XYZ file of C-alpha atoms in Angstrom:
557
model
C 73.484 58.439 -3.476
C 74.675 54.864 -3.956
C 75.772 54.707 -0.325
C 72.325 55.821 0.866
C 70.608 53.193 -1.306
C 72.963 50.465 -0.024
C 72.176 51.425 3.565
C 68.435 51.241 2.943
C 68.762 47.778 1.365
C 70.884 46.553 4.261
C 68.298 47.886 6.749
C 65.417 46.161 4.933
C 67.322 42.881 4.790
C 67.938 43.026 8.504
C 64.237 43.601 9.188
C 63.315 40.642 6.977
C 65.768 38.350 8.802
C 64.435 39.358 12.218
C 60.795 38.966 11.001
C 61.441 35.413 9.828
C 63.090 34.552 13.160
C 60.151 36.040 15.071
C 57.593 34.093 12.997
C 59.568 30.897 13.489
C 59.682 31.440 17.235
C 55.938 32.064 17.359
C 55.242 28.897 15.380
C 57.434 26.857 17.709
C 55.675 28.332 20.738
C 52.232 27.551 19.232
C 53.286 23.977 18.494
C 54.503 23.555 22.053
C 51.247 24.902 23.453
C 49.203 22.603 21.207
C 51.329 19.634 22.207
C 50.891 20.442 25.885
C 47.095 21.024 25.636
C 44.933 17.912 25.960
C 43.337 16.826 22.681
C 39.585 17.390 22.451
C 38.088 13.933 21.873
C 35.705 13.555 18.972
C 32.511 11.611 19.595
C 31.985 8.786 17.068
C 28.628 8.100 15.461
C 26.213 5.497 16.808
C 27.259 2.853 14.276
C 30.929 3.123 15.314
C 30.032 3.232 19.012
C 27.993 0.039 18.673
C 30.871 -1.661 16.874
C 33.174 -0.698 19.765
C 30.771 -2.158 22.321
C 29.900 1.170 23.947
C 27.794 1.192 27.104
C 25.145 3.883 27.594
C 25.901 6.290 30.438
C 23.734 9.295 31.231
C 20.698 10.048 29.084
C 19.979 13.760 28.914
C 16.408 14.699 27.959
C 16.128 18.132 26.390
C 12.473 18.995 25.642
C 12.117 22.211 23.633
C 9.152 24.516 23.221
C 7.373 25.158 19.910
C 9.524 27.967 18.579
C 13.294 28.329 18.774
C 13.874 31.807 20.199
C 17.614 31.560 19.477
C 16.632 31.709 15.814
C 16.191 35.355 14.880
C 13.360 34.503 12.474
C 11.350 32.936 15.313
C 12.222 35.381 18.075
C 9.131 37.531 17.581
C 6.469 38.763 19.976
C 3.872 36.326 18.600
C 6.135 33.288 18.885
C 7.303 34.279 22.381
C 3.643 34.595 23.408
C 2.862 31.146 21.951
C 5.776 29.595 23.853
C 4.558 31.151 27.118
C 1.059 29.732 26.628
C 2.288 26.261 25.722
C 3.378 23.764 28.385
C 6.293 21.745 26.961
C 6.243 17.962 27.124
C 7.451 16.746 30.499
C 10.840 15.065 30.628
C 9.422 11.859 32.122
C 6.916 11.526 29.260
C 9.759 11.444 26.740
C 11.936 9.203 28.908
C 9.191 6.551 29.095
C 9.212 6.228 25.289
C 12.938 5.464 25.097
C 13.774 1.884 24.159
C 17.324 2.186 25.555
C 18.442 2.651 29.164
C 21.559 3.619 31.092
C 23.916 0.703 31.683
C 22.891 -1.168 28.516
C 25.038 -1.908 25.502
C 24.306 0.668 22.827
C 22.073 -0.572 19.989
C 21.761 1.451 16.795
C 18.493 -0.360 16.051
C 16.957 0.808 19.352
C 18.131 4.372 18.715
C 16.525 4.425 15.262
C 13.276 2.840 16.445
C 13.042 5.251 19.381
C 13.274 8.144 16.952
C 10.447 6.647 14.877
C 8.286 6.230 17.982
C 8.906 9.797 19.135
C 8.117 11.186 15.690
C 4.865 9.230 15.586
C 3.452 11.452 18.308
C 1.379 14.418 17.138
C 2.951 16.452 19.952
C 6.434 16.225 18.393
C 7.676 18.515 15.597
C 11.341 17.492 15.534
C 13.497 14.831 17.198
C 17.282 14.610 17.482
C 19.144 11.802 19.282
C 22.918 12.215 19.387
C 25.956 10.996 21.330
C 27.000 13.712 23.749
C 30.307 12.547 25.280
C 32.447 9.438 24.890
C 34.932 8.251 27.483
C 36.295 4.943 28.749
C 33.788 2.920 26.730
C 30.796 4.867 28.066
C 28.700 7.198 25.911
C 26.268 9.834 27.186
C 23.277 10.433 24.929
C 21.174 13.559 24.453
C 17.549 13.329 23.299
C 16.204 16.654 22.045
C 12.581 17.059 21.077
C 10.672 20.074 19.815
C 6.950 20.363 20.475
C 4.075 21.299 18.224
C 1.191 23.588 19.127
C -1.118 21.020 20.718
C -4.200 23.138 21.478
C -6.122 22.874 18.244
C -9.191 24.972 17.573
C -10.443 23.779 14.209
C -13.158 24.889 11.878
C -13.373 23.313 8.492
C -15.272 23.130 5.280
C -14.736 20.464 2.680
C -16.304 19.643 -0.640
C -15.567 16.426 -2.489
C -17.650 14.647 -5.076
C -20.460 17.187 -4.698
C -20.814 16.607 -0.938
C -20.290 19.406 1.581
C -18.911 18.843 5.066
C -18.372 21.340 7.882
C -16.749 20.825 11.244
C -15.710 22.671 14.374
C -13.629 21.306 17.182
C -11.319 22.045 20.061
C -8.779 19.526 21.326
C -5.680 19.509 23.489
C -3.316 16.750 22.312
C -0.781 17.069 25.159
C -2.646 18.206 28.265
C -0.249 19.788 30.805
C 2.643 18.236 28.842
C 1.610 14.742 30.047
C 0.630 13.171 26.701
C -3.119 13.183 27.433
C -5.796 14.234 24.948
C -9.172 15.825 25.536
C -11.331 17.036 22.671
C -14.769 18.015 21.422
C -15.894 18.193 17.802
C -19.038 19.087 15.860
C -19.484 17.729 12.326
C -22.045 18.207 9.597
C -22.074 16.410 6.257
C -24.418 14.684 3.856
C -24.757 11.633 6.116
C -25.000 13.064 9.627
C -24.763 16.026 11.982
C -23.742 15.995 15.610
C -20.946 16.194 18.148
C -18.397 13.888 19.759
C -16.287 14.009 22.924
C -12.975 12.149 23.275
C -10.625 11.534 26.193
C -7.377 9.603 25.771
C -4.364 8.768 27.924
C -1.390 7.530 25.916
C 0.914 6.444 28.789
C -1.283 4.820 31.408
C -0.114 2.168 33.895
C 3.228 0.873 32.571
C 3.749 3.835 30.217
C 2.723 1.961 27.073
C -0.976 1.343 27.727
C -3.412 3.621 25.909
C -6.901 4.325 27.228
C -9.297 5.938 24.761
C -12.935 6.859 25.363
C -15.249 8.501 22.807
C -18.922 9.395 22.977
C -20.838 10.896 20.071
C -24.441 11.998 19.583
C -25.756 12.630 16.077
C -29.025 13.388 14.371
C -29.174 9.798 13.107
C -27.943 7.991 16.229
C -24.983 7.711 18.565
C -21.568 6.133 19.051
C -19.719 5.007 22.178
C -16.273 3.411 22.254
C -13.812 2.390 24.962
C -10.390 0.895 24.293
C -7.679 -0.173 26.735
C -4.740 -1.265 24.634
C -1.227 -2.303 25.597
C 0.155 -2.961 22.088
C 3.337 -4.390 20.701
C 4.773 -0.886 20.812
C 8.243 -1.873 19.544
C 9.698 -4.635 17.418
C 11.269 -6.281 20.484
C 8.147 -6.059 22.680
C 7.284 -9.467 24.126
C 3.649 -9.114 25.254
C 0.444 -7.257 24.436
C -3.160 -7.058 25.664
C -6.326 -5.387 24.435
C -9.862 -4.729 25.653
C -12.185 -3.037 23.186
C -15.898 -2.264 23.364
C -18.005 -0.181 21.001
C -21.658 0.454 20.314
C -23.121 2.411 17.403
C -26.562 3.321 16.122
C -26.649 5.024 12.713
C -28.302 5.369 9.326
C -26.548 3.643 6.436
C -27.355 4.273 2.785
C -27.085 2.786 -0.687
C -26.045 5.074 -3.586
C -25.906 4.908 -7.373
C -24.529 7.496 -9.819
C -23.963 9.837 -6.889
C -27.598 9.669 -5.752
C -28.936 8.028 -2.586
C -31.237 5.091 -3.429
C -32.291 4.190 0.082
C -31.457 4.322 3.801
C -31.809 1.896 6.689
C -31.130 1.689 10.434
C -27.956 -0.129 11.518
C -27.317 -1.044 15.161
C -23.947 -2.515 16.013
C -22.367 -3.782 19.219
C -18.880 -5.268 19.270
C -16.240 -6.276 21.810
C -12.816 -7.890 21.868
C -10.531 -9.173 24.586
C -7.155 -10.541 23.555
C -3.573 -11.103 24.552
C -0.366 -11.411 22.580
C 3.160 -12.708 22.892
C 6.337 -12.501 20.807
C 9.901 -13.777 20.793
C 11.064 -10.254 20.005
C 13.366 -9.021 17.271
C 15.549 -11.830 15.936
C 17.896 -11.338 12.957
C 15.903 -8.342 11.737
C 12.508 -10.084 11.969
C 9.694 -10.039 14.517
C 6.978 -12.672 14.847
C 3.932 -11.903 16.977
C 0.937 -13.989 18.011
C -2.405 -12.743 19.321
C -5.366 -14.801 20.545
C -8.692 -13.739 21.936
C -12.454 -13.639 21.840
C -14.494 -11.353 19.593
C -18.200 -10.541 19.691
C -20.161 -8.648 17.055
C -23.928 -8.086 16.798
C -25.419 -6.338 13.768
C -29.132 -5.558 13.447
C -30.841 -3.800 10.513
C -34.281 -2.252 10.143
C -36.318 -0.009 7.878
C -36.373 3.647 8.942
C -39.685 5.485 9.063
C -39.820 8.455 6.701
C -36.853 7.238 4.637
C -36.767 5.627 1.218
C -36.109 1.899 1.796
C -33.014 0.341 0.215
C -33.246 -2.135 -2.689
C -32.398 -4.912 -0.215
C -32.070 -4.832 3.564
C -29.026 -6.574 5.100
C -29.710 -9.605 7.300
C -29.090 -9.537 11.067
C -26.275 -11.688 12.392
C -24.394 -12.415 15.607
C -20.692 -13.243 15.683
C -19.274 -15.128 18.679
C -15.803 -16.413 17.941
C -12.259 -17.055 19.048
C -9.360 -15.936 16.884
C -5.660 -16.477 16.426
C -3.505 -13.924 14.598
C 0.138 -14.182 13.540
C 2.234 -11.239 12.279
C 5.659 -11.212 10.638
C 7.486 -7.875 10.417
C 10.842 -6.999 8.891
C 12.875 -4.191 10.417
C 13.612 -2.220 7.252
C 12.648 1.441 6.984
C 13.936 4.290 4.838
C 14.162 7.790 6.303
C 12.974 10.327 3.719
C 11.597 13.841 3.403
C 9.159 15.431 0.923
C 7.319 12.273 -0.054
C 3.865 12.378 1.547
C 4.402 15.428 3.759
C 6.131 18.767 3.244
C 9.492 19.216 4.990
C 8.703 16.573 7.613
C 10.709 13.426 8.242
C 8.935 10.221 7.168
C 9.752 6.531 7.460
C 8.715 4.327 4.557
C 8.638 0.557 5.028
C 10.923 -1.219 2.565
C 10.661 -4.640 4.200
C 7.941 -7.254 4.536
C 4.857 -7.073 6.760
C 2.541 -10.112 6.718
C -0.532 -11.107 8.743
C -2.738 -14.186 8.972
C -5.824 -14.329 11.208
C -8.170 -17.277 11.655
C -11.564 -16.669 13.299
C -13.630 -19.664 14.440
C -17.292 -18.952 15.360
C -18.527 -20.921 18.390
C -22.126 -22.103 18.234
C -22.240 -22.679 21.997
C -21.474 -18.993 22.539
C -24.450 -17.952 20.389
C -22.849 -17.550 16.959
C -25.382 -17.111 14.166
C -23.327 -19.229 11.787
C -20.274 -21.453 12.192
C -18.347 -21.007 8.950
C -14.670 -20.266 9.502
C -13.435 -16.768 8.650
C -9.934 -15.558 7.854
C -7.921 -12.506 6.913
C -4.537 -12.645 5.186
C -2.397 -9.769 3.974
C 1.181 -9.207 2.883
C 3.039 -5.984 2.126
C 6.529 -5.663 0.681
C 8.653 -2.615 -0.020
C 11.716 -2.155 -2.221
C 14.378 0.533 -2.248
C 15.845 0.832 -5.760
C 18.357 3.509 -4.762
C 18.294 7.268 -5.205
C 15.128 7.271 -3.025
C 13.086 5.373 -5.624
C 10.689 3.225 -3.625
C 8.000 0.705 -4.524
C 5.442 -0.762 -2.123
C 3.144 -3.684 -2.909
C 0.241 -4.950 -0.797
C -2.134 -7.893 -1.304
C -5.023 -9.063 0.854
C -7.525 -11.928 1.020
C -10.466 -11.960 3.432
C -13.435 -14.196 4.177
C -15.991 -12.275 6.263
C -19.719 -11.982 6.906
C -21.683 -10.133 4.207
C -24.971 -8.286 4.175
C -26.874 -11.558 3.683
C -25.349 -12.941 6.936
C -23.336 -15.433 4.875
C -19.566 -15.529 4.280
C -18.217 -13.568 1.328
C -14.742 -13.508 -0.175
C -12.910 -10.252 -0.852
C -9.431 -9.959 -2.289
C -7.309 -7.347 -3.978
C -4.026 -5.527 -4.063
C -2.364 -2.151 -4.350
C 0.969 -0.945 -5.726
C 2.614 2.403 -4.945
C 5.683 3.922 -6.548
C 7.715 7.006 -5.596
C 10.141 8.414 -8.163
C 11.888 11.633 -7.004
C 13.181 14.010 -9.685
C 14.883 16.212 -7.096
C 14.719 16.990 -3.384
C 11.542 18.983 -4.042
C 9.731 17.122 -6.816
C 8.610 13.548 -7.344
C 6.212 11.417 -9.348
C 3.804 9.329 -7.272
C 1.701 6.548 -8.763
C -0.795 4.207 -7.125
C -2.812 1.384 -8.685
C -5.332 -0.822 -6.929
C -7.732 -3.652 -7.712
C -10.438 -5.210 -5.503
C -12.960 -7.999 -6.022
C -15.905 -9.210 -3.927
C -17.522 -12.594 -4.424
C -20.896 -12.842 -2.700
C -22.696 -10.406 -0.437
C -25.523 -7.999 -1.257
C -25.959 -4.419 -2.450
C -24.644 -3.117 0.892
C -21.298 -4.885 0.310
C -20.525 -3.348 -3.089
C -17.237 -1.572 -3.805
C -17.618 2.144 -4.554
C -15.655 4.691 -6.542
C -16.105 8.452 -6.909
C -15.024 11.867 -5.680
C -14.188 10.799 -2.120
C -12.743 7.422 -3.131
C -10.174 8.266 -5.783
C -11.913 9.782 -8.831
C -11.684 13.479 -8.009
C -13.589 14.666 -11.078
C -16.836 12.804 -10.276
C -19.542 12.841 -7.566
C -19.110 10.694 -4.467
C -20.146 7.033 -4.717
C -20.634 7.439 -8.460
C -20.080 3.807 -9.420
C -20.368 0.591 -7.408
C -19.925 -3.075 -8.158
C -18.267 -6.336 -7.312
C -14.969 -5.262 -8.901
C -13.033 -2.013 -8.737
C -9.884 -0.695 -10.402
C -8.286 2.667 -9.652
C -5.111 4.306 -10.974
C -3.764 7.728 -9.973
C -0.576 9.482 -11.065
C 0.624 12.730 -9.462
C 3.523 15.059 -10.078
C 4.201 16.595 -6.660
C 6.128 19.780 -5.944
C 7.368 20.846 -2.502
C 8.270 24.540 -2.337
C 10.595 26.373 0.048
C 7.951 29.009 0.701
C 7.352 29.138 4.476
C 4.752 31.870 5.232
C 5.006 33.182 8.804
C 7.052 30.041 9.612
C 3.704 28.324 10.146
C 2.644 27.000 6.729
C 4.300 24.745 4.165
C 3.205 25.067 0.543
C 3.129 22.424 -2.173
C 1.239 21.559 -5.310
C 0.329 18.702 -7.628
C -0.977 17.904 -11.082
C -2.789 14.598 -11.349
C -4.667 12.128 -13.519
C -7.138 9.566 -12.135
C -8.718 6.637 -13.948
C -10.881 3.783 -12.773
C -14.076 1.804 -12.819
C -16.400 -0.209 -10.549
C -18.598 -2.828 -12.230
C -20.489 -6.078 -11.737
C -22.837 -6.897 -8.896
C -26.418 -5.807 -8.242
C -26.028 -2.017 -8.152
C -24.210 -0.948 -11.321
C -24.259 2.579 -12.685
C -26.428 2.339 -15.816
C -25.975 6.031 -16.712
C -22.194 6.108 -16.984
C -20.934 2.644 -16.167
C -17.752 2.427 -18.261
C -14.189 3.491 -17.573
C -13.858 6.985 -16.072
C -10.946 9.419 -15.988
C -10.220 12.932 -14.803
C -7.325 15.389 -14.748
C -6.633 18.325 -12.499
C -4.306 20.305 -10.322
C -4.198 21.079 -6.636
C -2.662 23.245 -3.947
C -1.389 21.785 -0.682
C -1.091 23.881 2.498
C 0.357 22.118 5.539
C -0.146 23.448 9.076
C 3.493 22.934 9.947
C 3.560 23.684 13.684
C 0.173 22.245 14.715
C -0.198 18.861 16.394
C -2.838 17.884 13.853
C -0.290 18.541 11.064
C -3.193 18.392 8.663
C -2.762 19.327 5.047
C -5.415 21.384 3.292
C -6.207 20.081 -0.199
C -7.564 22.576 -2.717
C -8.170 20.586 -5.908
C -9.762 21.370 -9.227
C -10.575 18.328 -11.392
C -12.189 17.967 -14.815
C -14.000 14.713 -15.719
C -12.806 13.386 -19.076
C -15.935 11.295 -19.598
C -18.984 13.324 -18.671
C -22.618 12.322 -18.434
C -25.738 14.401 -17.753
C -25.644 15.896 -14.263
C -21.857 15.972 -13.943
C -20.278 19.403 -13.681
C -17.440 20.220 -16.107
C -15.212 21.161 -13.156
C -15.285 19.660 -9.683
C -13.852 21.711 -6.818
C -12.623 19.752 -3.808
C -11.712 21.225 -0.437
C -10.697 18.784 2.259
C -8.206 18.156 5.025
C -5.913 15.137 4.913
C -2.945 13.934 6.912
C -0.714 13.588 3.853
C -0.208 14.885 0.307
């Protein structure tokens, strides 16, 4: 018995010895194979590539359709049908937007700004720019874009401040994948009813010139506009030019406590021709200068069958030359779930300042020769952990309703305070003041201008203060992979006072509180967000409903 047991132990020990030798041999063979195989090079990030002085090689453009059929959740009959109907953006359209070219030294700044430019297009849902291969100091870059559904058939109803508005339209934002837009829309609201046609080409001539034509006919008049604009499309752009012409004939109105006091005919004709130059982006800053000629004719008249306004604005003709200077700082923060749901945003956290001087020329037919100006400055701050503040101030001297210069100044402060990736507190406070002008120049506040619990144009005056605080929530609910869902609770407070058209019924400080649902059309080029709000006025007066229901479409939260 002992002999048998000893034999078994000896046999097992022998197996163990041979097993260890076999494993060791296999490990040695694997190490030899790994040593002999060429190492797979890793591609550094753009910051490291720039530091190493990388040169851009091939640029691969990879335009994608609306839905990713490699994703099982999107590989459905409906999404496949949508992809077949949609013509993806052409490769050359995307390539013309790129700020970097083959053979150039790689610039992280140009990569980041190109992504911002591509995302600014309504035709783009997602953008990814990444280094593809890296060898001998040369990096190949891949630019992948994903389209949105650009054929928009819209029908809408909105109610805000007691006013109803309906609309129907059809527009193609990316005709044949070439970046062109053609659209038709019918609108009906308290002020006007009618239709408008628009045709736009975003990449005419040199690829950066936009041509936009619009023609509208309404029950109270018409509107025609033509713009040919070659803007400062990037921070390092050195030249710009603009030709703009517009003509409009419409009814304007004066309101008080949400009621229309009077209406009058307003005919306007305006034009601008200008050119601009810049030294480009230097040490993170861009300075731009624009100069040109501007023309503006405004004529007012009583309208037969309408209640006349308390005072009719005075006709005037503007014939002037202008000089404008802009200073921009290249500082942006890439965020998500701030003003849109699950979409990448860029918030400015640098400075943006503008000063424009306009000098009327009597010899050109100017109605008055007082100098006009417009000055504004905006500054953003990033306090870390995605806490962002933005401050804006403006000062303007312009022509008022009495055909004389008036002074308007004010400011606005915004603050974003995220509690998590899907919740934040948003606060905005603004103040405006007008010195001079007539009833037609008064500042207004109400359901469509910040106080969601009150009728539209409820208060007006020479001064206005508005404060809103929202707690925003961004859910992960993604119905049919087409809609994004969010919500908000909010409080608004404000007042407009002074001037010749004060609200004598309820002219003090106003406040409201409410909650709202946000539904974003995630895959549509319009990317509009449906607002369904319910607001209760905290200071009621006769004629104000205890609950105001607001339905409207906005671009952001």
